[in-house]
Short mmCIF file of C-alpha atoms in Angstrom, two decimals:
data_model
loop_
_atom_site.label_atom_id
_atom_site.label_comp_id
_atom_site.label_asym_id
_atom_site.label_seq_id
_atom_site.Cartn_x
_atom_site.Cartn_y
_atom_site.Cartn_z
CA UNK A 1 -124.85 -95.88 -224.39
CA UNK A 2 -126.45 -93.14 -222.34
CA UNK A 3 -126.93 -95.49 -219.40
CA UNK A 4 -123.25 -96.49 -219.51
CA UNK A 5 -121.51 -93.13 -219.54
CA UNK A 6 -123.12 -90.95 -216.93
CA UNK A 7 -122.82 -87.22 -217.27
CA UNK A 8 -121.03 -85.90 -214.21
CA UNK A 9 -122.90 -83.35 -212.12
CA UNK A 10 -120.82 -81.48 -209.56
CA UNK A 11 -122.29 -80.67 -206.17
CA UNK A 12 -124.90 -83.44 -206.34
CA UNK A 13 -125.80 -85.10 -203.04
CA UNK A 14 -125.88 -88.90 -203.03
CA UNK A 15 -127.53 -90.90 -200.26
CA UNK A 16 -127.85 -87.63 -198.37
CA UNK A 17 -124.18 -87.96 -197.43
CA UNK A 18 -121.78 -87.81 -200.38
CA UNK A 19 -121.36 -84.56 -202.32
CA UNK A 20 -119.76 -84.96 -205.74
CA UNK A 21 -116.64 -82.89 -206.44
CA UNK A 22 -114.98 -83.89 -209.71
CA UNK A 23 -114.77 -86.81 -212.16
CA UNK A 24 -111.73 -89.07 -211.88
CA UNK A 25 -112.31 -91.39 -214.81
CA UNK A 26 -115.02 -92.89 -216.96
CA UNK A 27 -115.42 -95.60 -219.56
CA UNK A 28 -117.85 -98.06 -221.08
CA UNK A 29 -118.81 -99.50 -217.71
CA UNK A 30 -119.52 -96.35 -215.74
CA UNK A 31 -117.82 -93.47 -213.98
CA UNK A 32 -115.56 -92.92 -210.98
CA UNK A 33 -115.60 -89.55 -209.28
CA UNK A 34 -114.30 -87.81 -206.20
CA UNK A 35 -116.79 -86.84 -203.52
CA UNK A 36 -116.83 -85.45 -200.00
CA UNK A 37 -118.26 -87.51 -197.16
CA UNK A 38 -120.27 -84.92 -195.24
CA UNK A 39 -120.40 -87.16 -192.16
CA UNK A 40 -116.66 -87.72 -191.76
CA UNK A 41 -115.57 -84.67 -193.79
CA UNK A 42 -113.15 -86.91 -195.70
CA UNK A 43 -112.76 -87.28 -199.48
CA UNK A 44 -113.89 -90.57 -201.03
CA UNK A 45 -113.91 -92.13 -204.48
CA UNK A 46 -117.29 -93.34 -205.74
CA UNK A 47 -117.64 -95.83 -208.54
CA UNK A 48 -120.96 -95.75 -210.38
CA UNK A 49 -121.85 -98.98 -212.21
CA UNK A 50 -124.82 -99.46 -214.50
CA UNK A 51 -127.10 -102.42 -213.88
CA UNK A 52 -127.78 -104.79 -216.72
CA UNK A 53 -131.54 -104.28 -216.39
CA UNK A 54 -131.13 -100.54 -216.97
CA UNK A 55 -129.31 -100.87 -220.28
CA UNK A 56 -130.98 -100.78 -223.67
CA UNK A 57 -130.93 -103.92 -225.75
CA UNK A 58 -127.53 -104.54 -227.26
CA UNK A 59 -125.55 -102.83 -224.50
CA UNK A 60 -126.04 -105.28 -221.63
CA UNK A 61 -122.52 -106.67 -222.11
CA UNK A 62 -121.20 -103.38 -220.76
CA UNK A 63 -123.16 -103.54 -217.52
CA UNK A 64 -122.87 -105.44 -214.25
CA UNK A 65 -125.16 -107.98 -212.68
CA UNK A 66 -127.86 -106.80 -210.31
CA UNK A 67 -125.53 -107.82 -207.47
CA UNK A 68 -122.01 -106.48 -207.99
CA UNK A 69 -119.37 -109.19 -207.82
CA UNK A 70 -116.80 -106.59 -206.90
CA UNK A 71 -118.85 -105.56 -203.90
CA UNK A 72 -119.02 -109.20 -202.82
CA UNK A 73 -115.24 -109.50 -203.10
CA UNK A 74 -114.74 -106.42 -200.93
CA UNK A 75 -117.08 -107.89 -198.34
CA UNK A 76 -115.01 -111.06 -198.35
CA UNK A 77 -111.75 -109.13 -197.99
CA UNK A 78 -112.83 -106.91 -195.13
CA UNK A 79 -110.36 -104.16 -194.26
CA UNK A 80 -106.59 -104.08 -194.68
CA UNK A 81 -104.05 -101.27 -194.51
CA UNK A 82 -102.67 -102.03 -197.98
CA UNK A 83 -105.92 -102.55 -199.87
CA UNK A 84 -108.28 -99.90 -201.24
CA UNK A 85 -111.12 -100.63 -198.84
CA UNK A 86 -114.84 -100.39 -199.48
CA UNK A 87 -116.38 -97.79 -197.17
CA UNK A 88 -120.02 -97.96 -198.20
CA UNK A 89 -122.30 -99.07 -201.01
CA UNK A 90 -125.80 -98.22 -202.15
CA UNK A 91 -127.92 -98.58 -205.24
CA UNK A 92 -130.78 -97.15 -207.23
CA UNK A 93 -133.04 -98.87 -209.72
CA UNK A 94 -130.44 -98.43 -212.44
CA UNK A 95 -127.04 -98.08 -210.76
CA UNK A 96 -124.78 -99.53 -208.08
CA UNK A 97 -122.48 -97.15 -206.19
CA UNK A 98 -119.30 -98.32 -204.46
CA UNK A 99 -117.76 -95.83 -202.02
CA UNK A 100 -114.01 -96.46 -201.80
CA UNK A 101 -111.05 -94.97 -200.00
CA UNK A 102 -109.57 -92.00 -201.81
CA UNK A 103 -105.80 -92.16 -202.29
CA UNK A 104 -104.51 -88.61 -202.45
CA UNK A 105 -101.29 -89.26 -204.38
CA UNK A 106 -102.89 -91.21 -207.20
CA UNK A 107 -101.46 -94.40 -208.65
CA UNK A 108 -97.96 -95.86 -208.88
CA UNK A 109 -98.10 -95.57 -212.66
CA UNK A 110 -98.32 -91.78 -212.55
CA UNK A 111 -95.76 -91.57 -209.75
CA UNK A 112 -93.16 -93.45 -211.81
CA UNK A 113 -93.99 -91.51 -214.97
CA UNK A 114 -93.39 -88.22 -213.17
CA UNK A 115 -90.25 -89.38 -211.39
CA UNK A 116 -91.92 -89.52 -207.97
CA UNK A 117 -91.93 -93.28 -207.50
CA UNK A 118 -90.13 -94.94 -204.60
CA UNK A 119 -86.48 -94.11 -205.25
CA UNK A 120 -84.21 -94.88 -202.31
CA UNK A 121 -83.38 -98.47 -201.44
CA UNK A 122 -85.31 -98.49 -198.16
CA UNK A 123 -88.34 -96.87 -199.79
CA UNK A 124 -88.39 -99.47 -202.57
CA UNK A 125 -87.99 -102.26 -200.03
CA UNK A 126 -90.81 -100.96 -197.84
CA UNK A 127 -93.09 -100.43 -200.83
CA UNK A 128 -92.54 -103.95 -202.15
CA UNK A 129 -93.01 -105.49 -198.70
CA UNK A 130 -96.35 -103.69 -198.41
CA UNK A 131 -97.36 -104.99 -201.84
CA UNK A 132 -96.47 -108.53 -200.81
CA UNK A 133 -98.41 -108.08 -197.56
CA UNK A 134 -101.50 -106.98 -199.47
CA UNK A 135 -101.30 -109.93 -201.86
CA UNK A 136 -100.66 -112.40 -199.02
CA UNK A 137 -103.69 -111.08 -197.13
CA UNK A 138 -105.86 -111.17 -200.24
CA UNK A 139 -104.87 -114.78 -200.97
CA UNK A 140 -105.53 -115.76 -197.35
CA UNK A 141 -109.12 -114.59 -197.88
CA UNK A 142 -109.47 -116.69 -201.03
CA UNK A 143 -109.36 -113.75 -203.45
CA UNK A 144 -106.96 -113.67 -206.41
CA UNK A 145 -106.41 -110.39 -208.23
CA UNK A 146 -105.23 -111.35 -211.75
CA UNK A 147 -104.51 -107.72 -212.73
CA UNK A 148 -101.70 -106.44 -210.51
CA UNK A 149 -99.95 -103.55 -212.25
CA UNK A 150 -98.87 -99.97 -211.42
CA UNK A 151 -102.21 -98.53 -212.60
CA UNK A 152 -103.96 -100.58 -209.90
CA UNK A 153 -101.55 -99.73 -207.07
CA UNK A 154 -102.43 -96.51 -205.27
CA UNK A 155 -100.55 -94.15 -202.97
CA UNK A 156 -102.01 -92.48 -199.92
CA UNK A 157 -101.10 -88.99 -198.81
CA UNK A 158 -98.70 -90.39 -196.19
CA UNK A 159 -96.92 -92.61 -198.73
CA UNK A 160 -98.51 -96.00 -198.00
CA UNK A 161 -99.50 -98.22 -200.92
CA UNK A 162 -102.92 -99.75 -201.49
CA UNK A 163 -103.87 -102.42 -204.01
CA UNK A 164 -107.13 -101.72 -205.84
CA UNK A 165 -109.21 -102.76 -208.86
CA UNK A 166 -110.84 -106.10 -208.13
CA UNK A 167 -112.86 -106.12 -211.34
CA UNK A 168 -110.94 -109.11 -212.74
CA UNK A 169 -110.42 -110.85 -209.40
CA UNK A 170 -111.66 -114.37 -208.81
CA UNK A 171 -112.26 -116.70 -205.89
CA UNK A 172 -111.47 -119.78 -207.96
CA UNK A 173 -108.21 -121.44 -206.96
CA UNK A 174 -107.82 -122.85 -210.47
CA UNK A 175 -108.84 -120.95 -213.59
CA UNK A 176 -109.34 -121.89 -217.23
CA UNK A 177 -109.92 -118.30 -218.37
CA UNK A 178 -107.06 -117.37 -220.67
CA UNK A 179 -105.67 -113.87 -221.35
CA UNK A 180 -107.44 -112.27 -218.40
CA UNK A 181 -105.58 -109.24 -217.11
CA UNK A 182 -103.03 -106.91 -218.72
CA UNK A 183 -100.69 -108.46 -221.24
CA UNK A 184 -97.44 -106.92 -219.92
CA UNK A 185 -98.14 -108.32 -216.46
CA UNK A 186 -99.67 -111.72 -217.22
CA UNK A 187 -97.76 -114.86 -216.34
CA UNK A 188 -96.86 -117.18 -219.26
CA UNK A 189 -99.46 -119.76 -218.23
CA UNK A 190 -102.20 -117.13 -218.46
CA UNK A 191 -101.54 -116.96 -222.21
CA UNK A 192 -101.28 -120.69 -222.78
CA UNK A 193 -101.67 -123.39 -220.16
CA UNK A 194 -102.04 -126.14 -222.79
CA UNK A 195 -105.65 -126.55 -221.64
CA UNK A 196 -104.62 -127.44 -218.10
CA UNK A 197 -105.63 -124.14 -216.51
CA UNK A 198 -103.52 -122.17 -214.08
CA UNK A 199 -103.37 -120.94 -210.50
CA UNK A 200 -104.42 -117.26 -210.25
CA UNK A 201 -102.49 -116.99 -206.98
CA UNK A 202 -99.24 -117.98 -208.70
CA UNK A 203 -99.99 -115.60 -211.57
CA UNK A 204 -100.28 -112.76 -209.03
CA UNK A 205 -96.77 -113.50 -207.76
CA UNK A 206 -95.37 -113.20 -211.30
CA UNK A 207 -96.89 -109.71 -211.64
CA UNK A 208 -95.17 -108.56 -208.45
CA UNK A 209 -91.80 -109.17 -210.10
CA UNK A 210 -92.79 -107.13 -213.16
CA UNK A 211 -93.90 -104.26 -210.90
CA UNK A 212 -90.49 -104.24 -209.20
CA UNK A 213 -88.79 -103.84 -212.58
CA UNK A 214 -91.23 -101.01 -213.40
CA UNK A 215 -90.24 -99.17 -210.22
CA UNK A 216 -86.51 -99.57 -210.80
CA UNK A 217 -86.27 -99.08 -214.56
CA UNK A 218 -89.61 -97.60 -215.74
CA UNK A 219 -90.14 -100.32 -218.32
CA UNK A 220 -91.22 -103.92 -218.78
CA UNK A 221 -88.87 -106.83 -219.48
CA UNK A 222 -91.09 -108.29 -222.23
CA UNK A 223 -93.86 -107.15 -224.54
CA UNK A 224 -95.75 -110.35 -223.77
CA UNK A 225 -94.58 -113.58 -222.10
CA UNK A 226 -94.79 -115.53 -225.36
CA UNK A 227 -92.28 -117.00 -227.77
CA UNK A 228 -93.07 -114.20 -230.23
CA UNK A 229 -91.04 -111.92 -227.96
CA UNK A 230 -87.31 -112.66 -228.40
CA UNK A 231 -86.45 -111.31 -224.97
CA UNK A 232 -88.92 -113.61 -223.28
CA UNK A 233 -87.63 -116.49 -225.35
CA UNK A 234 -84.15 -115.73 -224.04
CA UNK A 235 -85.52 -115.54 -220.50
CA UNK A 236 -87.23 -118.91 -220.87
CA UNK A 237 -83.83 -120.42 -221.71
CA UNK A 238 -81.80 -118.52 -219.15
CA UNK A 239 -83.24 -116.26 -216.48
CA UNK A 240 -79.94 -114.39 -216.23
CA UNK A 241 -80.66 -112.85 -219.63
CA UNK A 242 -82.45 -110.16 -217.59
CA UNK A 243 -78.98 -108.72 -216.95
CA UNK A 244 -78.69 -108.09 -220.69
CA UNK A 245 -81.97 -106.18 -220.70
CA UNK A 246 -81.30 -104.32 -217.43
CA UNK A 247 -77.51 -103.84 -217.19
CA UNK A 248 -77.80 -101.82 -213.96
CA UNK A 249 -79.78 -104.53 -212.14
CA UNK A 250 -78.07 -105.82 -209.01
CA UNK A 251 -77.69 -109.46 -208.05
CA UNK A 252 -79.89 -108.74 -205.01
CA UNK A 253 -82.72 -107.62 -207.29
CA UNK A 254 -82.26 -110.71 -209.44
CA UNK A 255 -82.66 -112.91 -206.34
CA UNK A 256 -86.03 -111.26 -205.67
CA UNK A 257 -87.15 -111.67 -209.27
CA UNK A 258 -86.39 -115.38 -209.46
CA UNK A 259 -88.74 -115.91 -206.52
CA UNK A 260 -91.54 -114.16 -208.43
CA UNK A 261 -90.88 -114.89 -212.10
CA UNK A 262 -90.10 -118.59 -212.15
CA UNK A 263 -91.43 -120.29 -215.28
CA UNK A 264 -92.66 -123.10 -213.06
CA UNK A 265 -95.61 -121.49 -211.23
CA UNK A 266 -95.24 -123.93 -208.35
CA UNK A 267 -91.80 -122.51 -207.56
CA UNK A 268 -92.96 -118.92 -207.17
CA UNK A 269 -93.05 -117.83 -203.57
CA UNK A 270 -94.36 -114.76 -201.79
CA UNK A 271 -92.41 -115.71 -198.69
CA UNK A 272 -89.28 -116.30 -200.74
CA UNK A 273 -89.68 -112.87 -202.33
CA UNK A 274 -90.14 -111.29 -198.91
CA UNK A 275 -86.98 -112.91 -197.56
CA UNK A 276 -85.01 -111.88 -200.66
CA UNK A 277 -86.22 -108.28 -200.28
CA UNK A 278 -85.01 -108.19 -196.69
CA UNK A 279 -81.55 -109.28 -197.86
CA UNK A 280 -81.25 -106.57 -200.53
CA UNK A 281 -78.32 -104.21 -200.02
CA UNK A 282 -78.79 -102.30 -203.29
CA UNK A 283 -81.39 -102.72 -206.04
CA UNK A 284 -79.17 -101.38 -208.83
CA UNK A 285 -75.44 -101.22 -209.37
CA UNK A 286 -75.74 -97.43 -209.40
CA UNK A 287 -76.70 -97.62 -205.72
CA UNK A 288 -73.46 -99.25 -204.69
CA UNK A 289 -71.69 -95.89 -204.63
CA UNK A 290 -74.63 -93.60 -204.02
CA UNK A 291 -78.06 -94.61 -202.72
CA UNK A 292 -79.70 -91.39 -203.89
CA UNK A 293 -82.14 -93.15 -206.19
CA UNK A 294 -82.77 -96.46 -207.91
CA UNK A 295 -83.81 -95.61 -211.43
CA UNK A 296 -80.80 -94.17 -213.23
CA UNK A 297 -81.75 -90.84 -214.81
CA UNK A 298 -79.89 -89.71 -217.89
CA UNK A 299 -79.37 -85.97 -218.47
CA UNK A 300 -80.55 -86.54 -222.05
CA UNK A 301 -84.07 -87.74 -221.31
CA UNK A 302 -86.00 -87.59 -224.59
CA UNK A 303 -89.61 -86.58 -225.15
CA UNK A 304 -92.29 -86.93 -227.79
CA UNK A 305 -95.04 -84.47 -228.59
CA UNK A 306 -97.77 -86.83 -227.44
CA UNK A 307 -98.79 -88.78 -224.40
CA UNK A 308 -97.45 -92.28 -223.80
CA UNK A 309 -99.77 -95.27 -223.63
CA UNK A 310 -101.37 -97.01 -220.67
CA UNK A 311 -101.90 -100.76 -220.36
CA UNK A 312 -105.66 -101.46 -220.09
CA UNK A 313 -106.96 -104.70 -218.66
CA UNK A 314 -108.25 -107.20 -221.19
CA UNK A 315 -110.04 -110.47 -221.53
CA UNK A 316 -109.66 -111.61 -225.13
CA UNK A 317 -110.05 -115.38 -225.50
CA UNK A 318 -109.32 -115.29 -229.24
CA UNK A 319 -106.24 -113.07 -229.10
CA UNK A 320 -103.22 -114.77 -230.63
CA UNK A 321 -99.83 -113.31 -229.83
CA UNK A 322 -97.80 -116.38 -230.59
CA UNK A 323 -98.76 -118.46 -227.58
CA UNK A 324 -95.90 -119.78 -225.52
CA UNK A 325 -96.82 -123.01 -223.70
CA UNK A 326 -95.02 -122.51 -220.40
CA UNK A 327 -94.74 -126.26 -219.93
CA UNK A 328 -92.58 -126.40 -223.06
CA UNK A 329 -90.16 -123.97 -221.46
CA UNK A 330 -90.06 -125.99 -218.25
CA UNK A 331 -89.15 -129.24 -219.97
CA UNK A 332 -87.08 -127.88 -222.85
CA UNK A 333 -83.40 -128.69 -223.11
CA UNK A 334 -81.36 -125.98 -221.41
CA UNK A 335 -79.03 -124.06 -223.67
CA UNK A 336 -75.36 -123.98 -222.85
CA UNK A 337 -74.17 -120.44 -222.37
CA UNK A 338 -76.24 -117.33 -222.76
CA UNK A 339 -76.71 -115.26 -225.90
CA UNK A 340 -79.29 -112.54 -226.41
CA UNK A 341 -81.36 -112.84 -229.57
CA UNK A 342 -79.97 -110.74 -232.39
CA UNK A 343 -82.11 -107.62 -232.66
CA UNK A 344 -81.06 -104.67 -234.83
CA UNK A 345 -80.45 -101.64 -232.65
CA UNK A 346 -79.03 -99.00 -234.95
CA UNK A 347 -81.76 -96.36 -234.72
CA UNK A 348 -80.88 -92.93 -233.43
CA UNK A 349 -83.31 -91.17 -231.13
CA UNK A 350 -82.72 -87.46 -230.83
CA UNK A 351 -86.11 -86.09 -229.78
CA UNK A 352 -87.51 -86.54 -226.33
CA UNK A 353 -89.89 -89.46 -226.04
CA UNK A 354 -91.69 -88.09 -222.99
CA UNK A 355 -91.96 -84.53 -221.68
CA UNK A 356 -89.79 -83.99 -218.66
CA UNK A 357 -91.72 -83.58 -215.42
CA UNK A 358 -91.33 -80.54 -213.25
CA UNK A 359 -89.62 -82.60 -210.52
CA UNK A 360 -87.65 -85.77 -211.10
CA UNK A 361 -85.52 -86.32 -208.02
CA UNK A 362 -88.02 -86.34 -205.15
CA UNK A 363 -89.82 -89.53 -204.32
CA UNK A 364 -93.34 -89.98 -203.02
CA UNK A 365 -92.17 -90.69 -199.49
CA UNK A 366 -90.90 -87.13 -199.09
CA UNK A 367 -92.74 -85.07 -201.71
CA UNK A 368 -96.18 -83.68 -200.91
CA UNK A 369 -97.68 -83.87 -204.37
CA UNK A 370 -101.08 -84.23 -205.96
CA UNK A 371 -100.83 -86.94 -208.59
CA UNK A 372 -103.89 -87.25 -210.86
CA UNK A 373 -105.69 -90.52 -210.26
CA UNK A 374 -106.05 -91.05 -213.97
CA UNK A 375 -106.49 -94.80 -213.77
CA UNK A 376 -108.62 -94.52 -210.65
CA UNK A 377 -109.63 -97.75 -208.96
CA UNK A 378 -110.50 -99.97 -211.86
CA UNK A 379 -108.91 -100.03 -215.28
CA UNK A 380 -112.19 -101.15 -216.82
CA UNK A 381 -114.44 -99.53 -214.18
CA UNK A 382 -115.86 -102.55 -212.44
CA UNK A 383 -117.31 -104.79 -215.11
CA UNK A 384 -118.03 -108.34 -214.06
CA UNK A 385 -115.98 -110.10 -216.71
CA UNK A 386 -117.66 -113.44 -216.05
CA UNK A 387 -120.95 -111.86 -217.01
CA UNK A 388 -119.75 -110.62 -220.38
CA UNK A 389 -120.87 -112.45 -223.49
CA UNK A 390 -117.47 -112.34 -225.14
CA UNK A 391 -117.77 -112.77 -228.89
CA UNK A 392 -114.96 -114.37 -230.92
CA UNK A 393 -112.59 -111.78 -232.28
CA UNK A 394 -110.57 -111.78 -235.44
CA UNK A 395 -107.19 -113.45 -235.24
CA UNK A 396 -104.65 -110.86 -234.25
CA UNK A 397 -101.19 -110.98 -235.79
CA UNK A 398 -98.35 -108.97 -234.41
CA UNK A 399 -94.73 -108.69 -235.34
CA UNK A 400 -92.36 -111.10 -233.71
CA UNK A 401 -90.18 -108.36 -232.28
CA UNK A 402 -90.89 -104.82 -231.18
CA UNK A 403 -88.43 -102.02 -230.77
CA UNK A 404 -89.82 -101.48 -227.29
CA UNK A 405 -88.24 -104.77 -226.25
CA UNK A 406 -84.77 -103.81 -227.49
CA UNK A 407 -81.90 -104.19 -225.04
CA UNK A 408 -81.08 -100.96 -223.32
CA UNK A 409 -77.79 -99.29 -222.42
CA UNK A 410 -77.13 -96.38 -220.20
CA UNK A 411 -76.31 -94.34 -223.33
CA UNK A 412 -79.87 -94.79 -224.61
CA UNK A 413 -82.24 -93.43 -221.93
CA UNK A 414 -85.33 -95.44 -221.14
CA UNK A 415 -88.76 -93.89 -221.64
CA UNK A 416 -90.85 -93.19 -218.59
CA UNK A 417 -94.27 -94.69 -217.93
CA UNK A 418 -97.40 -93.54 -219.67
CA UNK A 419 -100.90 -92.24 -219.04
CA UNK A 420 -103.23 -92.71 -222.03
CA UNK A 421 -106.02 -95.09 -221.07
CA UNK A 422 -105.79 -97.26 -224.19
CA UNK A 423 -107.11 -97.65 -227.71
CA UNK A 424 -110.36 -99.44 -228.25
CA UNK A 425 -109.51 -100.64 -231.76
CA UNK A 426 -106.49 -102.64 -230.67
CA UNK A 427 -107.08 -106.23 -229.57
CA UNK A 428 -103.99 -106.34 -227.39
CA UNK A 429 -103.21 -103.64 -224.87
CA UNK A 430 -100.12 -101.50 -225.30
CA UNK A 431 -97.51 -100.10 -223.00
CA UNK A 432 -94.83 -97.42 -222.98
CA UNK A 433 -92.49 -99.95 -224.62
CA UNK A 434 -94.42 -99.62 -227.90
CA UNK A 435 -93.66 -95.92 -228.28
CA UNK A 436 -90.52 -96.31 -230.38
CA UNK A 437 -92.28 -98.42 -233.00
CA UNK A 438 -95.14 -95.94 -233.32
CA UNK A 439 -92.83 -92.94 -233.64
CA UNK A 440 -91.07 -94.61 -236.58
CA UNK A 441 -94.38 -95.39 -238.29
CA UNK A 442 -95.51 -91.77 -238.03
CA UNK A 443 -92.38 -90.37 -239.68
#
């Protein structure tokens, strides 16, 4: 594994131009670090990827091809204000280096976790419009992301957003690769398309809706978009069940979500979401009286004595989470009325789930803050997933309901977002919504 996890050396000069400063992240596929461009005197982020030919036998699955697919995707995309752009690239006999824009305020994930996400109505609107612009541009160039989530959305020092991490992106308009991405953000058809495949472009639109809910409420609506999750099952029968999960959600927000999170992929619309965003008066009912912020903050925010969990990207063809054929939901008989699945909710939470941040009322548009770029520019650090020889994994069984998917009320504060990169031994990635279950198991 020595060729996969490079030891960081500060002050090293690369290509006679880039001087290394500090590591940002590392994993099985390489390392990402901050460097100074001595020509422009600007900070950059450099991703170091190990070539397959440089790896010892048995570790080639954790390396990239001799020609980086991610570099090719960046070349295809060109430059855009709302995309983490490729500045330069170079290689040695054993490594490929991608020089990327450095985003000084880190990622959206950390911003939300620390209470510095977009808070006011106009800030949320502008942020989401920029995200839609980046996805629209990307799709116009024939590139489909497949892993849109807060960890892959970055914030510049002046508050603009940039979409990054193209390690799971594809140029194929129709894909048969199942469970590619991050489970909390995958569209239902990515889990089970009944063998018919799916449109990666339409899956990207679904993820935009989940990101909006993350910004407003710091949590996900479902654990996974499968019938094993009672809340998703309710949603598949009646989209308005989201009001049971997010009582403070406004009708305006709901109108945006239905444009993104339609069970029929063909009815999802970037343009429809854009138009709905422009019509928003308030994103939450709390804003109707006071537009100070969108995510309602309770004075009794709880913490736990450990870090919350990130949502790593995955590609696990054999993972079984109770597949939900989205076509079944489309053609199923609609249920009269609306009733949330019965889930016991009698636990009492007295300790804080997440440590309170030093500042929780300033948003990133006005606060000059240095957010750690803990997820950097690639949740799996640039591996070409098509090049991996994925071996069948053991069948994974998970409980049909998790406490993290329980309905919330304003009396029970919601946990913030998390920062741990993930756990290798788990077949399915986890999110902050799993924290309650794990706390109970540890007692």
